[in-house]
Short mmCIF file of C-alpha atoms in Angstrom, two decimals:
data_model
loop_
_atom_site.label_atom_id
_atom_site.label_comp_id
_atom_site.label_asym_id
_atom_site.label_seq_id
_atom_site.Cartn_x
_atom_site.Cartn_y
_atom_site.Cartn_z
CA UNK N 707 -51.53 6.96 -96.60
CA UNK N 708 -54.31 4.54 -94.67
CA UNK N 709 -54.92 5.77 -90.43
CA UNK N 710 -58.05 4.04 -88.83
CA UNK N 711 -59.03 5.87 -85.25
CA UNK N 712 -60.92 3.99 -82.67
CA UNK N 713 -62.44 1.77 -84.69
CA UNK N 714 -65.53 -0.10 -83.22
CA UNK N 715 -66.62 -2.42 -85.80
CA UNK N 716 -69.96 -4.61 -84.97
CA UNK N 717 -72.59 -7.38 -86.20
CA UNK N 718 -75.30 -6.68 -84.19
CA UNK N 719 -74.70 -6.91 -80.98
CA UNK N 720 -71.16 -8.74 -81.35
CA UNK N 721 -68.37 -5.68 -81.14
CA UNK N 722 -65.26 -7.31 -83.07
CA UNK N 723 -63.08 -4.00 -83.25
CA UNK N 724 -62.71 -2.17 -80.27
CA UNK N 725 -61.48 1.42 -80.32
CA UNK N 726 -58.71 0.34 -82.84
CA UNK N 727 -56.21 2.67 -84.30
CA UNK N 728 -53.81 2.05 -86.94
CA UNK N 729 -51.49 3.89 -89.61
CA UNK N 730 -49.91 2.59 -92.35
CA UNK N 731 -47.11 5.50 -93.89
CA UNK N 732 -46.54 5.39 -97.49
CA UNK N 733 -44.32 3.18 -99.43
CA UNK N 734 -44.64 0.84 -95.76
CA UNK N 735 -45.65 -2.47 -95.70
CA UNK N 736 -47.32 -3.26 -92.61
CA UNK N 737 -48.32 -6.68 -90.59
CA UNK N 738 -51.11 -6.94 -88.64
CA UNK N 739 -50.31 -10.56 -86.34
CA UNK N 740 -52.63 -11.92 -84.50
CA UNK N 741 -54.62 -15.38 -83.32
CA UNK N 742 -57.71 -16.63 -85.62
CA UNK N 743 -60.96 -14.79 -84.87
CA UNK N 744 -58.91 -11.41 -83.53
CA UNK N 745 -60.51 -9.18 -86.00
CA UNK N 746 -58.13 -8.81 -88.05
CA UNK N 747 -60.53 -9.97 -91.37
CA UNK N 748 -62.77 -7.86 -89.82
CA UNK N 749 -60.68 -4.78 -89.76
CA UNK N 750 -59.41 -5.41 -93.58
CA UNK N 751 -63.36 -5.36 -95.04
CA UNK N 752 -63.97 -2.59 -93.04
CA UNK N 753 -60.93 -0.05 -94.21
CA UNK N 754 -61.66 -2.04 -97.84
CA UNK N 755 -65.65 -0.61 -97.15
CA UNK N 756 -67.34 -3.95 -97.26
CA UNK N 757 -67.92 -4.59 -93.66
CA UNK N 758 -69.74 -0.86 -91.89
CA UNK N 759 -68.08 1.63 -89.02
CA UNK N 760 -70.02 1.57 -86.17
CA UNK N 761 -68.11 4.41 -84.96
CA UNK N 762 -64.37 5.85 -85.28
CA UNK N 763 -62.96 6.60 -88.90
CA UNK N 764 -60.61 5.84 -91.45
CA UNK N 765 -58.83 8.16 -93.86
CA UNK N 766 -57.30 7.67 -96.73
CA UNK N 767 -54.00 9.95 -97.58
CA UNK N 768 -55.97 12.10 -94.75
CA UNK N 769 -59.27 12.59 -96.83
CA UNK N 770 -62.31 10.02 -94.63
CA UNK N 771 -63.66 7.19 -95.85
CA UNK N 772 -66.85 7.75 -94.61
CA UNK N 773 -69.63 5.80 -95.77
CA UNK N 774 -68.41 5.78 -99.16
CA UNK N 775 -68.76 1.70 -100.98
CA UNK N 776 -66.06 -0.52 -101.53
CA UNK N 777 -67.00 -0.08 -105.62
CA UNK N 778 -65.81 3.83 -104.82
CA UNK N 779 -62.54 2.86 -102.45
CA UNK N 780 -61.06 0.55 -104.97
CA UNK N 781 -61.04 4.06 -107.33
CA UNK N 782 -59.72 5.65 -104.61
CA UNK N 783 -56.53 2.83 -105.26
CA UNK N 784 -57.36 1.04 -102.03
CA UNK N 785 -57.04 -2.94 -103.86
CA UNK N 786 -57.95 -6.04 -101.20
CA UNK N 787 -56.87 -9.54 -101.61
CA UNK N 788 -59.63 -11.20 -99.48
CA UNK N 789 -59.10 -13.33 -97.40
CA UNK N 790 -60.27 -16.65 -99.25
CA UNK N 791 -58.38 -15.70 -102.44
CA UNK N 792 -61.87 -14.98 -104.20
CA UNK N 793 -60.93 -15.49 -107.67
CA UNK N 794 -63.51 -15.92 -109.59
CA UNK N 795 -63.85 -19.69 -110.42
CA UNK N 796 -66.00 -19.81 -114.18
CA UNK N 797 -63.93 -16.89 -115.16
CA UNK N 798 -60.36 -17.99 -117.00
CA UNK N 799 -56.88 -16.72 -115.37
CA UNK N 800 -57.03 -13.34 -118.23
CA UNK N 801 -60.33 -13.08 -117.85
CA UNK N 802 -59.91 -12.55 -113.87
CA UNK N 803 -56.78 -10.04 -114.90
CA UNK N 804 -58.67 -7.97 -116.70
CA UNK N 805 -61.34 -7.64 -114.40
CA UNK N 806 -58.89 -6.03 -112.17
CA UNK N 807 -58.44 -3.44 -114.37
CA UNK N 808 -62.40 -1.81 -114.41
CA UNK N 809 -61.30 1.43 -111.42
CA UNK N 810 -59.59 2.72 -114.13
CA UNK N 811 -60.34 1.60 -117.66
CA UNK N 812 -61.84 3.46 -120.15
CA UNK N 813 -63.09 1.41 -123.34
CA UNK N 814 -61.13 0.40 -124.98
CA UNK N 815 -58.28 1.51 -123.51
CA UNK N 816 -55.32 -1.49 -123.22
CA UNK N 817 -54.04 -3.57 -120.36
CA UNK N 818 -51.28 -5.20 -121.96
CA UNK N 819 -48.82 -3.48 -119.96
CA UNK N 820 -50.62 -4.37 -116.49
CA UNK N 821 -50.60 -7.99 -117.80
CA UNK N 822 -47.28 -8.43 -118.90
CA UNK N 823 -46.01 -6.76 -115.01
CA UNK N 824 -48.20 -9.28 -113.54
CA UNK N 825 -47.46 -12.38 -115.58
CA UNK N 826 -43.16 -11.50 -115.88
CA UNK N 827 -44.13 -10.68 -111.19
CA UNK N 828 -45.94 -14.41 -111.82
CA UNK N 829 -45.23 -16.55 -114.97
CA UNK N 830 -47.75 -19.20 -113.66
CA UNK N 831 -50.43 -17.48 -114.23
CA UNK N 832 -49.14 -16.25 -118.13
CA UNK N 833 -49.13 -20.67 -118.65
CA UNK N 834 -52.43 -20.92 -117.36
CA UNK N 835 -54.18 -17.79 -118.81
CA UNK N 836 -56.78 -19.27 -120.69
CA UNK N 837 -57.61 -21.88 -118.07
CA UNK N 838 -60.40 -21.39 -115.44
CA UNK N 839 -60.54 -20.25 -111.65
CA UNK N 840 -60.93 -22.92 -109.92
CA UNK N 841 -58.82 -25.27 -112.19
CA UNK N 842 -55.92 -24.02 -110.86
CA UNK N 843 -53.87 -24.48 -107.59
CA UNK N 844 -54.11 -22.63 -104.22
CA UNK N 845 -50.79 -20.80 -104.35
CA UNK N 846 -51.64 -20.22 -108.51
CA UNK N 847 -54.93 -18.73 -107.25
CA UNK N 848 -53.52 -16.50 -104.42
CA UNK N 849 -50.92 -15.80 -107.28
CA UNK N 850 -54.11 -14.69 -109.29
CA UNK N 851 -55.37 -13.06 -106.94
CA UNK N 852 -52.89 -10.63 -106.12
CA UNK N 853 -52.81 -10.79 -109.47
CA UNK N 854 -56.11 -9.11 -110.19
CA UNK N 855 -56.00 -6.56 -107.40
CA UNK N 856 -52.01 -6.02 -109.22
CA UNK N 857 -54.59 -4.59 -111.85
CA UNK N 858 -56.12 -2.08 -110.72
CA UNK N 859 -53.23 0.32 -110.41
CA UNK N 860 -53.61 0.08 -106.73
CA UNK N 861 -52.56 2.81 -104.20
CA UNK N 862 -52.07 0.35 -101.75
CA UNK N 863 -52.68 -2.85 -101.12
CA UNK N 864 -54.92 -5.38 -98.13
CA UNK N 865 -53.64 -8.57 -98.00
CA UNK N 866 -55.59 -11.17 -96.18
CA UNK N 867 -54.26 -14.17 -95.22
CA UNK N 868 -51.93 -14.91 -98.73
CA UNK N 869 -50.45 -18.70 -97.35
CA UNK N 870 -53.05 -19.51 -95.86
CA UNK N 871 -54.08 -23.32 -97.39
CA UNK N 872 -51.06 -23.34 -98.94
CA UNK N 873 -47.52 -25.36 -98.84
CA UNK N 874 -44.63 -24.01 -96.55
CA UNK N 875 -42.64 -23.70 -99.73
CA UNK N 876 -45.48 -22.20 -102.02
CA UNK N 877 -46.53 -19.64 -98.94
CA UNK N 878 -42.57 -18.32 -98.93
CA UNK N 879 -43.24 -17.77 -102.78
CA UNK N 880 -46.14 -16.26 -102.31
CA UNK N 881 -44.02 -13.89 -99.38
CA UNK N 882 -41.03 -13.20 -101.70
CA UNK N 883 -43.19 -12.20 -104.79
CA UNK N 884 -45.08 -9.91 -102.07
CA UNK N 885 -41.65 -8.71 -100.80
CA UNK N 886 -40.69 -7.87 -104.15
CA UNK N 887 -44.40 -5.71 -104.56
CA UNK N 888 -43.62 -3.91 -101.71
CA UNK N 889 -39.51 -3.11 -102.94
CA UNK N 890 -41.49 -1.49 -106.14
CA UNK N 891 -42.76 1.15 -103.55
CA UNK N 892 -46.91 0.17 -102.99
CA UNK N 893 -47.77 0.39 -99.27
CA UNK N 894 -48.06 -2.21 -97.97
CA UNK N 895 -50.85 -4.24 -95.12
CA UNK N 896 -51.29 -7.58 -94.56
CA UNK N 897 -53.24 -9.54 -92.51
CA UNK N 898 -51.40 -13.28 -91.72
CA UNK N 899 -51.53 -15.54 -88.95
CA UNK N 900 -48.45 -17.18 -89.89
CA UNK N 901 -46.12 -14.67 -88.47
CA UNK N 902 -42.73 -15.57 -89.50
CA UNK N 903 -43.30 -15.24 -93.06
CA UNK N 904 -45.39 -11.83 -92.40
CA UNK N 905 -42.93 -9.70 -89.84
CA UNK N 906 -39.91 -11.02 -91.93
CA UNK N 907 -41.60 -8.85 -95.37
CA UNK N 908 -42.66 -6.22 -92.58
CA UNK N 909 -41.01 -2.77 -91.76
CA UNK N 910 -44.35 -2.35 -88.72
CA UNK N 911 -46.38 -4.57 -87.22
CA UNK N 912 -49.58 -4.67 -84.86
CA UNK N 913 -50.49 -7.69 -82.68
CA UNK N 914 -53.92 -7.59 -82.62
CA UNK N 915 -56.01 -9.31 -79.86
CA UNK N 916 -59.71 -9.65 -79.33
CA UNK N 917 -59.97 -6.60 -81.09
CA UNK N 918 -57.68 -4.74 -79.89
CA UNK N 919 -54.04 -3.57 -80.10
CA UNK N 920 -51.78 -4.90 -77.94
CA UNK N 921 -48.55 -4.53 -79.38
CA UNK N 922 -47.09 -2.28 -81.76
CA UNK N 923 -43.49 -1.94 -83.36
CA UNK N 924 -40.55 -1.88 -85.41
CA UNK N 925 -40.67 -6.17 -86.76
CA UNK N 926 -36.84 -6.23 -86.70
CA UNK N 927 -37.82 -5.07 -82.80
CA UNK N 928 -41.60 -7.86 -83.08
CA UNK N 929 -39.39 -10.87 -84.32
CA UNK N 930 -37.16 -10.22 -81.26
CA UNK N 931 -40.65 -10.11 -78.09
CA UNK N 932 -40.79 -12.14 -75.99
CA UNK N 933 -44.21 -12.13 -75.89
CA UNK N 934 -44.61 -12.46 -79.35
CA UNK N 935 -41.98 -15.03 -79.44
CA UNK N 936 -43.94 -16.67 -76.75
CA UNK N 937 -48.17 -16.91 -78.15
CA UNK N 938 -47.20 -16.53 -82.41
CA UNK N 939 -43.78 -17.49 -82.61
CA UNK N 940 -43.96 -21.13 -80.71
CA UNK N 941 -40.53 -20.58 -78.57
CA UNK J 970 -89.77 -36.87 -146.68
CA UNK J 971 -91.11 -32.99 -147.25
CA UNK J 972 -94.25 -33.67 -144.03
CA UNK J 973 -90.35 -33.99 -142.34
CA UNK J 974 -88.36 -31.88 -143.25
CA UNK J 975 -91.44 -29.15 -142.50
CA UNK J 976 -92.12 -30.28 -138.62
CA UNK J 977 -88.11 -30.51 -138.42
CA UNK J 978 -87.89 -26.73 -139.19
CA UNK J 979 -90.84 -25.93 -137.83
CA UNK J 980 -90.24 -27.33 -134.78
CA UNK J 981 -86.57 -25.67 -134.93
CA UNK J 982 -88.84 -22.36 -134.91
CA UNK J 983 -90.47 -23.29 -132.07
CA UNK J 984 -87.48 -24.29 -130.05
CA UNK J 985 -86.04 -21.72 -130.84
CA UNK J 986 -88.52 -18.98 -128.83
CA UNK J 987 -88.27 -21.58 -126.39
CA UNK J 988 -84.77 -21.41 -126.15
CA UNK J 989 -84.59 -17.78 -126.50
CA UNK J 990 -87.46 -17.70 -123.47
CA UNK J 991 -85.43 -20.42 -121.70
CA UNK J 992 -81.64 -18.54 -122.19
CA UNK J 993 -83.66 -15.38 -120.19
CA UNK J 994 -84.62 -17.19 -117.80
CA UNK J 995 -80.68 -18.47 -117.15
CA UNK J 996 -79.54 -15.16 -117.72
CA UNK J 997 -81.76 -14.04 -114.29
CA UNK J 998 -80.78 -17.27 -112.66
CA UNK J 999 -77.09 -17.07 -113.40
CA UNK J 1000 -77.31 -13.64 -111.99
CA UNK J 1001 -79.25 -13.20 -108.78
CA UNK J 1002 -80.18 -17.19 -108.19
CA UNK J 1003 -83.82 -16.38 -109.08
CA UNK J 1004 -86.18 -18.63 -110.74
CA UNK J 1005 -88.37 -16.12 -112.37
CA UNK J 1006 -91.94 -17.56 -112.31
CA UNK J 1007 -93.16 -15.24 -114.48
CA UNK J 1008 -90.49 -15.60 -117.63
CA UNK J 1009 -93.74 -16.99 -119.70
CA UNK J 1010 -95.59 -14.27 -119.09
CA UNK J 1011 -92.59 -12.76 -120.34
CA UNK J 1012 -93.07 -13.49 -123.78
CA UNK J 1013 -96.41 -13.31 -123.64
CA UNK J 1014 -95.93 -9.31 -122.84
CA UNK J 1015 -93.52 -9.13 -125.82
CA UNK J 1016 -96.38 -10.04 -128.22
CA UNK J 1017 -98.59 -8.32 -126.67
CA UNK J 1018 -96.63 -4.90 -126.50
CA UNK J 1019 -96.05 -6.18 -129.99
CA UNK J 1020 -99.83 -5.87 -130.06
CA UNK J 1021 -99.95 -2.47 -128.84
CA UNK J 1022 -97.47 -1.66 -131.16
CA UNK J 1023 -97.64 -2.59 -133.91
CA UNK J 1024 -102.21 -4.12 -134.38
CA UNK J 1025 -103.20 -1.79 -132.60
CA UNK J 1026 -100.45 1.48 -132.83
CA UNK J 1027 -100.82 0.47 -136.43
CA UNK J 1028 -96.87 1.24 -136.17
CA UNK J 1029 -94.95 -0.28 -139.44
CA UNK J 1030 -93.08 -2.94 -138.58
CA UNK J 1031 -89.52 -2.70 -137.34
CA UNK J 1032 -90.06 0.85 -135.37
CA UNK J 1033 -93.34 -1.64 -134.09
CA UNK J 1034 -90.46 -4.23 -132.61
CA UNK J 1035 -88.46 -1.72 -132.23
CA UNK J 1036 -91.02 0.81 -129.76
CA UNK J 1037 -92.44 -3.14 -128.18
CA UNK J 1038 -88.75 -4.10 -127.10
CA UNK J 1039 -87.78 -0.59 -125.34
CA UNK J 1040 -91.04 -1.46 -123.63
CA UNK J 1041 -90.24 -4.63 -122.98
CA UNK J 1042 -86.32 -3.72 -122.31
CA UNK J 1043 -88.08 -0.80 -119.27
CA UNK J 1044 -89.94 -3.13 -117.95
CA UNK J 1045 -87.11 -5.49 -117.38
CA UNK J 1046 -86.10 -2.44 -115.21
CA UNK J 1047 -88.74 -1.87 -113.41
CA UNK J 1048 -89.27 -5.66 -113.20
CA UNK J 1049 -85.69 -4.78 -111.04
CA UNK J 1050 -86.44 -2.17 -109.65
CA UNK J 1051 -89.42 -2.05 -108.02
CA UNK J 1052 -89.97 -6.26 -107.59
CA UNK J 1053 -86.03 -7.46 -107.61
CA UNK J 1054 -84.89 -4.78 -104.91
CA UNK J 1055 -87.58 -3.84 -102.43
CA UNK J 1056 -87.31 -7.80 -102.08
CA UNK J 1057 -83.20 -8.81 -102.70
CA UNK J 1058 -82.37 -9.12 -98.48
CA UNK J 1059 -85.27 -11.89 -98.25
CA UNK J 1060 -84.60 -14.99 -98.89
CA UNK J 1061 -84.51 -16.70 -102.20
CA UNK J 1062 -87.59 -18.25 -101.67
CA UNK J 1063 -89.64 -14.80 -100.76
CA UNK J 1064 -88.58 -13.54 -104.63
CA UNK J 1065 -89.45 -16.28 -106.07
CA UNK J 1066 -92.74 -16.33 -104.84
CA UNK J 1067 -92.80 -13.08 -105.59
CA UNK J 1068 -92.21 -13.18 -109.53
CA UNK J 1069 -95.52 -15.77 -109.19
CA UNK J 1070 -97.23 -12.89 -108.13
CA UNK J 1071 -95.83 -10.86 -110.58
CA UNK J 1072 -96.96 -12.98 -113.59
CA UNK J 1073 -100.51 -13.35 -112.32
CA UNK J 1074 -100.13 -9.36 -112.19
CA UNK J 1075 -98.60 -9.11 -115.66
CA UNK J 1076 -101.05 -12.00 -117.36
CA UNK J 1077 -104.42 -9.78 -115.38
CA UNK J 1078 -103.66 -6.84 -115.77
CA UNK J 1079 -103.12 -7.66 -120.02
CA UNK J 1080 -106.48 -9.45 -120.14
CA UNK J 1081 -107.37 -5.65 -118.20
CA UNK J 1082 -105.70 -3.45 -121.00
CA UNK J 1083 -106.49 -5.68 -124.22
CA UNK J 1084 -109.40 -8.26 -123.17
CA UNK J 1085 -109.61 -11.76 -123.33
CA UNK J 1086 -109.86 -11.82 -126.86
CA UNK J 1087 -107.02 -13.07 -129.20
CA UNK J 1088 -105.06 -11.42 -131.58
CA UNK J 1089 -102.69 -11.72 -134.74
CA UNK J 1090 -99.45 -10.32 -134.68
CA UNK J 1091 -98.41 -9.97 -138.23
CA UNK J 1092 -94.20 -11.50 -139.68
CA UNK J 1093 -92.37 -9.51 -142.71
CA UNK J 1094 -92.54 -12.35 -143.65
CA UNK J 1095 -96.60 -13.18 -144.18
CA UNK J 1096 -97.79 -15.52 -146.98
CA UNK J 1097 -93.74 -15.76 -148.27
CA UNK J 1098 -93.60 -19.20 -148.67
CA UNK J 1099 -90.45 -21.66 -149.29
CA UNK J 1100 -89.56 -24.60 -150.79
CA UNK J 1101 -87.12 -26.52 -149.53
CA UNK J 1102 -86.96 -30.32 -150.15
CA UNK J 1103 -90.20 -30.85 -151.82
CA UNK J 1104 -91.58 -29.19 -148.41
CA UNK J 1105 -93.23 -25.85 -147.86
CA UNK J 1106 -91.94 -23.69 -145.22
CA UNK J 1107 -92.97 -20.79 -144.19
CA UNK J 1108 -90.41 -17.85 -144.30
CA UNK J 1109 -91.12 -16.63 -141.11
CA UNK J 1110 -90.65 -20.14 -139.44
CA UNK J 1111 -86.79 -20.28 -141.19
CA UNK J 1112 -86.25 -15.88 -140.11
CA UNK J 1113 -87.16 -16.93 -136.00
CA UNK J 1114 -84.26 -19.44 -136.27
CA UNK J 1115 -82.17 -17.07 -138.15
CA UNK J 1116 -82.64 -14.70 -135.50
CA UNK J 1117 -82.21 -17.21 -132.98
CA UNK J 1118 -79.22 -18.01 -134.69
CA UNK J 1119 -77.94 -14.38 -134.24
CA UNK J 1120 -78.76 -14.15 -130.84
CA UNK J 1121 -77.48 -16.66 -129.54
CA UNK J 1122 -73.97 -15.49 -130.93
CA UNK J 1123 -74.36 -12.65 -130.00
CA UNK J 1124 -75.35 -13.07 -126.49
CA UNK J 1125 -72.02 -15.41 -127.04
CA UNK J 1126 -69.99 -11.95 -127.44
CA UNK J 1127 -71.73 -10.20 -125.13
CA UNK J 1128 -71.15 -12.37 -122.50
CA UNK J 1129 -66.75 -14.28 -123.67
CA UNK J 1130 -65.71 -11.31 -125.34
CA UNK J 1131 -66.75 -7.46 -123.92
CA UNK J 1132 -65.58 -6.58 -120.00
CA UNK J 1133 -69.13 -5.85 -119.63
CA UNK J 1134 -70.29 -9.64 -120.28
CA UNK J 1135 -67.42 -10.86 -118.30
CA UNK J 1136 -68.11 -8.33 -115.53
CA UNK J 1137 -71.93 -9.62 -114.77
CA UNK J 1138 -70.01 -13.26 -115.14
CA UNK J 1139 -68.30 -12.38 -112.42
CA UNK J 1140 -70.88 -10.78 -110.13
CA UNK J 1141 -73.49 -13.96 -110.96
CA UNK J 1142 -70.69 -15.81 -109.02
CA UNK J 1143 -69.23 -13.46 -106.33
CA UNK J 1144 -70.99 -10.51 -105.80
CA UNK J 1145 -68.62 -9.51 -102.82
CA UNK J 1146 -64.98 -9.95 -104.79
CA UNK J 1147 -67.11 -7.61 -107.92
CA UNK J 1148 -67.26 -5.22 -105.91
CA UNK J 1149 -63.90 -5.11 -104.45
CA UNK J 1150 -63.19 -4.98 -108.32
CA UNK J 1151 -65.14 -1.62 -108.58
CA UNK J 1152 -67.68 -3.32 -111.05
CA UNK J 1153 -71.09 -1.34 -110.70
CA UNK J 1154 -72.96 -4.62 -109.38
CA UNK J 1155 -76.36 -2.99 -109.24
CA UNK J 1156 -76.54 -2.33 -112.56
CA UNK J 1157 -75.11 -5.18 -114.07
CA UNK J 1158 -77.69 -6.97 -112.15
CA UNK J 1159 -80.10 -4.61 -113.59
CA UNK J 1160 -78.58 -5.42 -116.63
CA UNK J 1161 -79.52 -9.00 -116.97
CA UNK J 1162 -83.17 -8.30 -115.87
CA UNK J 1163 -83.21 -5.81 -119.17
CA UNK J 1164 -81.66 -8.37 -121.01
CA UNK J 1165 -83.70 -11.24 -119.89
CA UNK J 1166 -86.87 -9.24 -120.53
CA UNK J 1167 -84.94 -8.13 -124.18
CA UNK J 1168 -84.90 -11.62 -125.11
CA UNK J 1169 -88.79 -12.80 -124.26
CA UNK J 1170 -89.88 -10.01 -126.27
CA UNK J 1171 -87.98 -10.81 -128.91
CA UNK J 1172 -89.26 -14.06 -128.00
CA UNK J 1173 -92.41 -12.72 -127.79
CA UNK J 1174 -92.42 -11.30 -131.33
CA UNK J 1175 -91.60 -14.04 -132.74
CA UNK J 1176 -94.24 -16.00 -131.15
CA UNK J 1177 -97.41 -14.17 -132.63
CA UNK J 1178 -97.38 -14.78 -135.95
CA UNK J 1179 -96.75 -18.84 -135.09
CA UNK J 1180 -99.49 -19.10 -132.15
CA UNK J 1181 -102.87 -16.75 -131.92
CA UNK J 1182 -101.97 -13.56 -129.19
CA UNK J 1183 -103.63 -15.37 -126.22
CA UNK J 1184 -103.53 -13.38 -122.45
CA UNK J 1185 -102.62 -17.34 -121.61
CA UNK J 1186 -100.02 -18.06 -123.54
CA UNK J 1187 -97.46 -17.70 -120.67
CA UNK J 1188 -98.04 -20.42 -119.06
CA UNK J 1189 -97.03 -22.97 -121.50
CA UNK J 1190 -94.37 -21.26 -122.75
CA UNK J 1191 -92.98 -20.91 -118.84
CA UNK J 1192 -93.60 -25.17 -118.45
CA UNK J 1193 -91.64 -25.22 -122.08
CA UNK J 1194 -88.56 -23.96 -121.36
CA UNK J 1195 -88.82 -24.92 -117.34
CA UNK J 1196 -88.08 -28.23 -119.00
CA UNK J 1197 -85.42 -27.02 -120.87
CA UNK J 1198 -84.16 -25.58 -118.87
CA UNK J 1199 -83.91 -28.88 -116.74
CA UNK J 1200 -83.30 -31.03 -119.67
CA UNK J 1201 -80.56 -28.61 -120.83
CA UNK J 1202 -79.15 -28.06 -117.52
CA UNK J 1203 -79.88 -25.74 -114.82
CA UNK J 1204 -77.78 -22.45 -114.93
CA UNK J 1205 -76.37 -23.77 -118.46
CA UNK J 1206 -76.80 -21.56 -121.58
CA UNK J 1207 -76.20 -23.93 -123.69
CA UNK J 1208 -78.82 -26.82 -122.38
CA UNK J 1209 -81.21 -23.64 -122.30
CA UNK J 1210 -80.18 -23.54 -126.59
CA UNK J 1211 -80.27 -27.57 -126.55
CA UNK J 1212 -83.11 -28.15 -124.31
CA UNK J 1213 -85.30 -25.67 -126.25
CA UNK J 1214 -84.76 -26.91 -129.11
CA UNK J 1215 -85.31 -30.52 -128.23
CA UNK J 1216 -88.39 -29.70 -126.38
CA UNK J 1217 -90.28 -27.80 -129.93
CA UNK J 1218 -88.63 -30.62 -132.27
CA UNK J 1219 -90.56 -33.14 -129.32
CA UNK J 1220 -93.76 -31.23 -128.88
CA UNK J 1221 -94.64 -30.86 -133.29
CA UNK J 1222 -92.73 -34.53 -134.49
CA UNK J 1223 -94.91 -36.15 -130.90
CA UNK J 1224 -97.93 -34.57 -132.62
CA UNK J 1225 -97.32 -35.68 -135.87
CA UNK J 1226 -96.46 -39.01 -135.47
CA UNK J 1227 -98.00 -40.05 -132.17
CA UNK J 1228 -100.66 -37.94 -131.40
CA UNK J 1229 -101.58 -34.35 -130.26
CA UNK J 1230 -103.12 -35.85 -127.38
CA UNK J 1231 -99.75 -37.16 -126.24
CA UNK J 1232 -97.23 -34.00 -128.24
CA UNK J 1233 -96.67 -32.86 -124.44
CA UNK J 1234 -96.15 -36.13 -122.78
CA UNK J 1235 -92.67 -36.34 -125.32
CA UNK J 1236 -90.72 -32.97 -123.36
CA UNK J 1237 -92.44 -33.22 -120.00
CA UNK J 1238 -91.04 -37.37 -120.18
CA UNK J 1239 -87.99 -36.52 -120.97
CA UNK J 1240 -87.45 -33.86 -118.73
CA UNK J 1241 -88.63 -36.66 -115.31
CA UNK J 1242 -86.59 -39.02 -116.76
CA UNK J 1243 -83.52 -36.37 -116.54
CA UNK J 1244 -84.66 -34.85 -113.15
CA UNK J 1245 -84.55 -38.96 -112.25
CA UNK J 1246 -81.52 -39.69 -113.47
CA UNK J 1247 -79.02 -36.81 -114.80
CA UNK J 1248 -80.89 -34.30 -113.03
CA UNK J 1249 -77.61 -31.99 -114.07
CA UNK J 1250 -79.51 -31.73 -117.40
CA UNK J 1251 -77.08 -33.01 -120.85
CA UNK J 1252 -74.78 -29.93 -119.95
CA UNK J 1253 -74.01 -30.81 -116.11
CA UNK J 1254 -70.70 -28.42 -115.49
CA UNK J 1255 -71.96 -25.65 -114.13
CA UNK J 1256 -70.56 -22.88 -116.29
CA UNK J 1257 -71.33 -20.27 -113.99
CA UNK J 1258 -70.56 -21.85 -110.43
CA UNK J 1259 -71.56 -19.72 -107.83
CA UNK J 1260 -68.33 -20.30 -106.26
#
């Protein structure tokens, strides 16, 4: 469904991704793990159109994305849950979710069923639907950011560090929901520093170091890999 | 007592005009971070759009108002395309200085086309007086307050009850996240400028019959609208409304009960006091937190 080939991305002189290639098949959950600064966030930003490609190509459904703007990519079905959640702080939970429907909704079309589905997945959001974004806890904001992306009726979800800044139990809860979303058939590319959580939900994984893929394989194999265990699992 | 009622109604009418100018100012500031120093000239241009269409163009009032507002909307688009877009990647201070420059250009362009002789803009309610509690009040003043109240209601509906307005608030808070939602960021930013220009236009059309249409009328309005936003809370819509009404009332009551020489002292004194003691204004919490 998604394929990046020889992707080079740079901010000015500073090359962040050095000819990186990854692919995600339809229905698959793929984890991209690596240390801070490895280029994980940049890769997701490039896929969703927030960062420009220097060379190489990203294809979605076999179609090159080229210089298509972020606004157009979300209409194709790529929903990006950005680093730091980026919930609209001065908008209520319900308003944040309504904005998620922008890519597909025409004037007067109902989104009630979509809203119900998100509220069933994250019951806390239903309770807090009238609260402003800034007043939510970190875990609730993450749920809202994911819920907002689901409101776009995406074909693929890009998740940037969903566990960031969350207490371990909350992080596990968020990943439990991600597992449910994946089980429902949605294609997911998740970027994560918390290797244990990410490899537990993923089918496959890539290890990113300094803008290059250094290791790739089935998630189950990566969990057993000596290098991964030493570098990222701390044992 | 009759005098007091009359002053209050006229003060509210003047304050309504300041409030409309301040609301336009706040909408642009919240959406783009630009402090629009041409805001007063926007109102002046609105008055002269009315003069051009109605006094000189001899259009009937209704049509003239429509044409003037359409011209102001077009002006908002032009301002966005010719001033904001080319400068949007520069530091925000550059854009702010740009608005100062455009304000001067606007003032002189109007001077060039209309001359320095003041005009009088008619009101649909010219010559009609109402008697309220023994006070004689122009129907126009009451209309100004009513129209402003209606507009505030409509703006509230737009921002809090329509997807379009929620999208505008989202763009004001986080442009990048707004793009990820698929929102047409540039169109929504343009709409902020159009809205500000049209509100200023309405303020100008309402103010025309109360003052004379004069090319220099924009400066005092800009200062009052600025004072209103600081007193009410910078970036806050309810603050702009409350601040505008306060400044209008202070101006007329001050002129009458203290001295017309000191009429501006109360408003600006209050502004300075707020800057010293409560810089976030009355409505301290920022409704448009920029995240």
